[in-house]
Amino acid sequence: MSEYVRQMPDAVGPLTRPPGVARALHVDLPLLLLLLLLTAYGLVVLYSASGQSMDAVLRQGRFFTVAYLGMFVVAQFSPVRWSRWSPWGYLLGVLLLVAVAFVGVGAKGAQRWLDLGGFRFQPSEIMKLAVPMTIAWYLGNRMLPPGPKYIAACLVIIAVPAGLIVRQPDLGTSLLIAASGLFGIFMAGIGWRFIIGAALTAVFSAWPAWMFLLKDYQKQRILTLLNPESDKLGAGWNIIQSKTAIGSGGWSGKGWTQGTQSQLDFLPESHTDFIIAVLAEEFGLRGVLILMGLYLLILLRAFWIGLHAQSSYGRILCGSITLTFFVYIFVNMGMVAGLLPVVGVPLPLVSAGGTSIVTLMAGFGLLMAVSTEKRVVRQ
Amino acid sequence: MASRIALKDPQREQRIYGARTVTALLLVMLFLALLLGRYYTLQISDYETYRTASERNRVQLQPLPPKRGLIFDRNGVLLADNRPSYTLSLILERVDDLDGTLRELAALLPIDEDDLQKFHTRARQRRPYEHVPLRFRLDDEEQARIAVNRHRLPGVVIDAQLQRHYPFGPLFAHALGYVGRINSQEMDRIDQAEYRGTFHIGKIGIERRYEEELHGTVGYQTVESNAHGRVLRVLERFDPQPGRNLVLHLDYELQRVAHNALAGRRGAVVAIDPLTGGVLALVSTPSFDANLFVNGISSRDYNALRDSPDVPLFNRTVQGQYPPGSTVKPMIAMAGLESELVDPAFTVPDPGWYRLPGDSRRYRDWILRIRGGGHAPEVDLKMAIAESCDVYFYDLARRLTIDGMHDYLKDYGLGQRTGIDTTAERPGVLPSTAWKRRAMNQPWYPGETLSAGIGQGYMLATPVQLAVATSIVATRGEHRQPRLVRSLGDEALEAPLEEPVIARGENWDAVVEAMREVVHGQRGTAKAISRNMSYEMAGKTGTAQVIGIAQDAVYDEDAIDERHRNHGLFIAFAPLDAPTIALAVIVENGGGSSAAYPIARTVIDAWLAGEAG
């Protein structure tokens, strides 16, 4: 019944407008604009959070320069190509993760890095994009919604890197990567019965996981979350101090660079994972709302790009990247506010740190590639 | 059916994707709302709680302990000072290797097990950024050793505090008392807010009596500090009010002279300015170094002081209660004159002993042992005092009765605390029939009246009481409470006046003349000191039979003979016409007054020379 229409995607919006410079450069202007606003906001907060260090801001600025360039480069290649490269990138990533397990370097009991002649590199970063890309590649070439066989194959694709990363050990990253793959399956239209089944399985496997899988420090994090007051000077200190910072910001905040919690070092990791507490303290709930608003607009634009993608690959990838981006936001803002355990997830595009920014911006590069893919023109 | 053709159906896929996007968007909105709710709760609902917590984090109230008042002698010589004392502390969060650091430190300066144990106890109670003391009272060399090695010892700091120091150690220990670390009983007594940041408090003596004035008023500052406890800026400051400085009546030079004159003896000297009641010298020997007590005396040092048979911790000037012996005779003579039982011409026959009517027992005069007879066939008042005739005073005592003597002598301050501004003063004993009934539940026997007439028996007086009584005679009746402190800061203190002794002038003249005779008379008991004296002195010797001083002294078998010798006493004032010093001297087991009056001469010489110069 759909023989005629299925070849003809409904192409109304974009094609009616003449392709401009932005399209020629493979840049999604609304998304770029929003990202620039967020970047600027983040740098303002970082200046204060780093103890008013212009050096920290310039360093972060350099990362952003690299990241924007990376995004631009990524956007130049069509989703068709990215789709073709996806499994190879995935294979490379898995090999590197195996290498980490044998020759990796690390700190504090975790072995996460490869030392490439002075340049330290975390292969799990590759996987943050390679997994959703590979899922999108795999499912994009299948009949959708995916059947049990394909779902099983996807779970294997997800489990291999997730398993390697959880052994490093890096539970937080492993969960995020697994989530990005699962989002791909979800956006591909997996049946609800699988989702509900998986949710029930997860609930009933929580107890054995607690007993046998989690390391003591991971359990400690969860316990501390449940009762931060139990260890005021140790594990609970961070959460108490960050909640105090956020709460004392009130509606309008203490003013830029005037946050006592952050400026007087009560706040741990104030320029990295806990930077939202600095923002909340100094700009108040007002500032938090502005940040959430920016994030929401970015998410809406990303969803919009996904809805208008030309291929299954592009759609699944967009959905996956967008939802993963949101998970970063939620986990970070939730953990700093004491809703979730402290898992070491940066606040996307605001926290200081090079690799996460580059990875995230590369993800947005993929979105732009999808957004500016050449339309299949009617006739 | 579409699945059977195995062809992709983009429209269906898009529809499914659209539905999933809507679901995802709804979930995103839901979770965003959750986050928003959380931030709303923290920032709006619980704002006050967290604002308070953040203020408490940031702002700390720090006590600023006041500087303790200094103590000067009458000429501005500093007697009690505040000096920096250095404490070795560790800041645990900056120490990389605690055991290693402690080992290094132990190699640099002595640290014993006790120090380590206390350090670990303290370390457990403090935050990682706080200073945990390890060793107190570093000397210069130890400080230098730490300073040289500091680069190798991260987290090791030396803290300075002001601490009481007594530059003259034993010389003023009894006069000033000392401060020590606040103990738990004192903690309950004091206003703890006033003592925040203060570790020492006056324990005895002037330091205790004037604690409130010396301590001052604590100040506060609110400071902003970071998470490491480092103070970044002072937000508000209320300066402490330093304690008030004390200027004493004591004269450093006179104190030193008296101390040296008593050197090697157990005894006391109390010298008073009769015109002001100011105490010019207050010496009790042997003494001790008051600095030992400031930071907690070691048990070895303390046991040595406590167990010494010479009881150096005992302040003989106010705690020592001795039979005054013949030194009360001038006062009893005044009682006889005033009650008109005697006049200067009245005489008593003196065979060298006395017998109560209807009693066969002979009460002997001390001279009997020496001459085998009395002082003279008939003894008048002047001779009775100058030669210390016991028979005259046996007779007078009998006629005065014990209660009559009590009523006169109490006006001279005997049997009651003088009210001197120090601590631990004892009242002595001025016996009466009522006193004996009260204290011993026994009747008074007539023979005891005779003993009292020569300052023996139950009668006990402290050196400061005798000095006050002497001062009353010197001023012909003015009775002042003795005072160590002359002024508090700029405020001059007056010695409070007590009920004066009212007596006729000619009676004072007679007694003072007799006391002059003690020193300057041909047969005066203290005529030995009149040689080359450029002024006139009135005095009275005394010899007290030892019945043990009122304290728990441990008697050494080998020293038992020496310790059974009589105490030597002497009271005096000078110059005769316009007295500027009145004193009492006691030398325990000195054998007789000859041990005491040379000391009085030395002290008075020094005082009058100082006044002239």
CSV table of C-alpha atoms in Angstrom, one decimal, chain B residues 167-332:
chain,number,residue,atom,x,y,z
B,167,PRO,CA,61.9,37.6,85.7
B,168,PHE,CA,63.0,37.2,89.4
B,169,GLY,CA,61.7,33.7,89.9
B,170,PRO,CA,62.0,32.8,93.6
B,171,LEU,CA,62.4,36.4,94.8
B,172,PHE,CA,58.8,37.4,94.3
B,173,ALA,CA,57.1,33.9,94.2
B,174,HIS,CA,55.3,34.3,97.5
B,175,ALA,CA,54.6,38.0,97.0
B,176,LEU,CA,53.1,37.7,93.6
B,177,GLY,CA,51.8,34.1,93.5
B,178,TYR,CA,51.7,32.7,90.0
B,179,VAL,CA,49.4,31.7,87.1
B,180,GLY,CA,48.9,28.2,85.8
B,181,ARG,CA,46.8,26.4,83.3
B,182,ILE,CA,43.1,26.6,83.9
B,183,ASN,CA,41.9,23.4,85.5
B,184,SER,CA,38.4,21.9,85.4
B,185,GLN,CA,37.3,23.4,88.8
B,186,GLU,CA,38.3,26.8,87.7
B,187,MET,CA,36.5,26.2,84.4
B,188,ASP,CA,33.3,25.8,86.3
B,189,ARG,CA,33.9,28.9,88.3
B,190,ILE,CA,34.9,31.4,85.6
B,191,ASP,CA,32.9,33.0,82.9
B,192,GLN,CA,34.1,30.8,80.0
B,193,ALA,CA,33.3,33.3,77.4
B,194,GLU,CA,35.8,35.7,79.0
B,195,TYR,CA,38.5,33.0,79.0
B,196,ARG,CA,38.1,31.8,75.4
B,197,GLY,CA,41.6,31.8,74.0
B,198,THR,CA,43.1,32.2,77.4
B,199,PHE,CA,44.9,29.2,78.9
B,200,HIS,CA,46.2,30.6,82.2
B,201,ILE,CA,44.6,31.9,85.3
B,202,GLY,CA,45.9,33.3,88.6
B,203,LYS,CA,46.3,30.4,91.1
B,204,ILE,CA,47.5,32.1,94.2
B,205,GLY,CA,48.7,35.4,95.6
B,206,ILE,CA,48.3,38.7,93.8
B,207,GLU,CA,47.8,36.9,90.5
B,208,ARG,CA,44.7,35.2,92.0
B,209,ARG,CA,43.4,38.1,94.1
B,210,TYR,CA,43.6,40.5,91.2
B,211,GLU,CA,42.7,38.0,88.5
B,212,GLU,CA,39.7,40.0,87.3
B,213,GLU,CA,41.7,43.2,86.8
B,214,LEU,CA,44.8,41.4,85.4
B,215,HIS,CA,42.8,39.3,83.0
B,216,GLY,CA,41.2,42.1,81.0
B,217,THR,CA,38.2,41.6,78.6
B,218,VAL,CA,38.2,39.2,75.8
B,219,GLY,CA,37.8,40.6,72.3
B,220,TYR,CA,36.4,38.9,69.2
B,221,GLN,CA,36.9,39.0,65.5
B,222,THR,CA,34.7,37.6,62.9
B,223,VAL,CA,36.9,36.3,60.1
B,224,GLU,CA,36.3,34.9,56.7
B,225,SER,CA,38.3,31.7,56.3
B,226,ASN,CA,38.5,29.2,53.5
B,227,ALA,CA,37.9,25.5,53.7
B,228,HIS,CA,41.5,25.0,54.9
B,229,GLY,CA,40.9,27.2,57.8
B,230,ARG,CA,43.2,30.0,56.6
B,231,VAL,CA,41.9,33.4,57.6
B,232,LEU,CA,41.4,35.5,54.5
B,233,ARG,CA,40.1,38.7,56.0
B,234,VAL,CA,38.8,40.1,59.1
B,235,LEU,CA,35.2,41.2,58.8
B,236,GLU,CA,34.6,42.7,62.1
B,237,ARG,CA,36.8,43.2,65.1
B,238,PHE,CA,36.2,44.0,68.7
B,239,ASP,CA,39.6,44.6,70.3
B,240,PRO,CA,40.3,42.9,73.6
B,241,GLN,CA,40.8,45.2,76.6
B,242,PRO,CA,44.1,44.3,78.0
B,243,GLY,CA,44.3,43.5,81.7
B,244,ARG,CA,45.2,46.4,83.9
B,245,ASN,CA,48.8,46.8,85.0
B,246,LEU,CA,49.5,46.6,88.7
B,247,VAL,CA,52.0,48.8,90.5
B,248,LEU,CA,52.9,47.4,93.9
B,249,HIS,CA,54.0,49.1,97.0
B,250,LEU,CA,56.8,46.4,97.0
B,251,ASP,CA,60.3,47.7,96.5
B,252,TYR,CA,62.4,45.4,94.4
B,253,GLU,CA,65.6,46.4,96.1
B,254,LEU,CA,64.2,46.1,99.6
B,255,GLN,CA,62.7,42.7,98.7
B,256,ARG,CA,66.1,41.6,97.4
B,257,VAL,CA,67.9,42.8,100.6
B,258,ALA,CA,65.4,41.1,102.9
B,259,HIS,CA,65.5,37.9,100.8
B,260,ASN,CA,69.3,37.8,100.9
B,261,ALA,CA,69.3,38.6,104.6
B,262,LEU,CA,67.2,35.5,105.2
B,263,ALA,CA,69.2,33.4,102.8
B,264,GLY,CA,69.7,29.9,104.1
B,265,ARG,CA,67.1,30.4,106.9
B,266,ARG,CA,63.5,29.5,107.1
B,267,GLY,CA,61.7,32.7,107.9
B,268,ALA,CA,59.8,35.7,106.8
B,269,VAL,CA,60.0,39.5,106.6
B,270,VAL,CA,57.1,41.8,106.2
B,271,ALA,CA,57.7,45.5,106.0
B,272,ILE,CA,55.0,48.1,105.8
B,273,ASP,CA,54.9,51.8,105.2
B,274,PRO,CA,52.9,52.8,108.2
B,275,LEU,CA,51.6,56.0,106.6
B,276,THR,CA,49.9,54.2,103.7
B,277,GLY,CA,49.6,50.6,104.8
B,278,GLY,CA,51.6,49.6,101.7
B,279,VAL,CA,53.7,46.5,101.9
B,280,LEU,CA,57.3,47.3,101.1
B,281,ALA,CA,58.7,43.8,101.3
B,282,LEU,CA,57.0,40.5,101.7
B,283,VAL,CA,59.6,37.7,101.9
B,284,SER,CA,59.2,34.1,102.8
B,285,THR,CA,62.1,31.7,102.6
B,286,PRO,CA,62.9,29.2,101.3
B,287,SER,CA,61.1,30.1,98.1
B,288,PHE,CA,60.6,28.5,94.6
B,289,ASP,CA,60.7,29.5,91.0
B,290,ALA,CA,57.1,30.6,90.2
B,291,ASN,CA,57.9,30.0,86.5
B,292,LEU,CA,57.7,26.3,87.1
B,293,PHE,CA,54.0,26.5,87.6
B,294,VAL,CA,53.1,28.5,84.5
B,295,ASN,CA,52.9,25.6,82.1
B,296,GLY,CA,52.1,22.8,84.5
B,297,ILE,CA,54.9,21.8,86.8
B,298,SER,CA,56.4,18.3,86.3
B,299,SER,CA,55.4,15.9,89.0
B,300,ARG,CA,59.1,15.4,89.8
B,301,ASP,CA,59.6,19.1,90.5
B,302,TYR,CA,56.3,19.3,92.3
B,303,ASN,CA,57.0,16.4,94.6
B,304,ALA,CA,60.4,17.8,95.4
B,305,LEU,CA,58.8,21.1,96.5
B,306,ARG,CA,55.9,19.5,98.3
B,307,ASP,CA,58.0,17.0,100.2
B,308,SER,CA,60.9,19.3,101.2
B,309,PRO,CA,61.0,19.6,105.0
B,310,ASP,CA,61.6,23.3,104.5
B,311,VAL,CA,58.1,23.6,102.8
B,312,PRO,CA,59.1,26.2,100.3
B,313,LEU,CA,55.5,26.4,98.9
B,314,PHE,CA,54.4,27.6,102.3
B,315,ASN,CA,54.0,31.4,102.4
B,316,ARG,CA,55.2,32.1,105.9
B,317,THR,CA,54.3,35.8,105.8
B,318,VAL,CA,50.5,35.1,105.7
B,319,GLN,CA,50.2,31.4,106.4
B,320,GLY,CA,52.8,31.0,109.1
B,321,GLN,CA,51.3,31.2,112.6
B,322,TYR,CA,53.9,31.6,115.2
B,323,PRO,CA,53.7,32.3,119.0
B,324,PRO,CA,54.6,36.1,118.9
B,325,GLY,CA,56.5,35.8,122.1
B,326,SER,CA,57.7,39.1,123.7
B,327,THR,CA,56.8,41.0,120.6
B,328,VAL,CA,53.3,41.5,122.0
B,329,LYS,CA,54.6,43.2,125.1
B,330,PRO,CA,54.4,46.8,123.8
B,331,MET,CA,50.7,46.2,123.0
B,332,ILE,CA,50.1,44.6,126.4
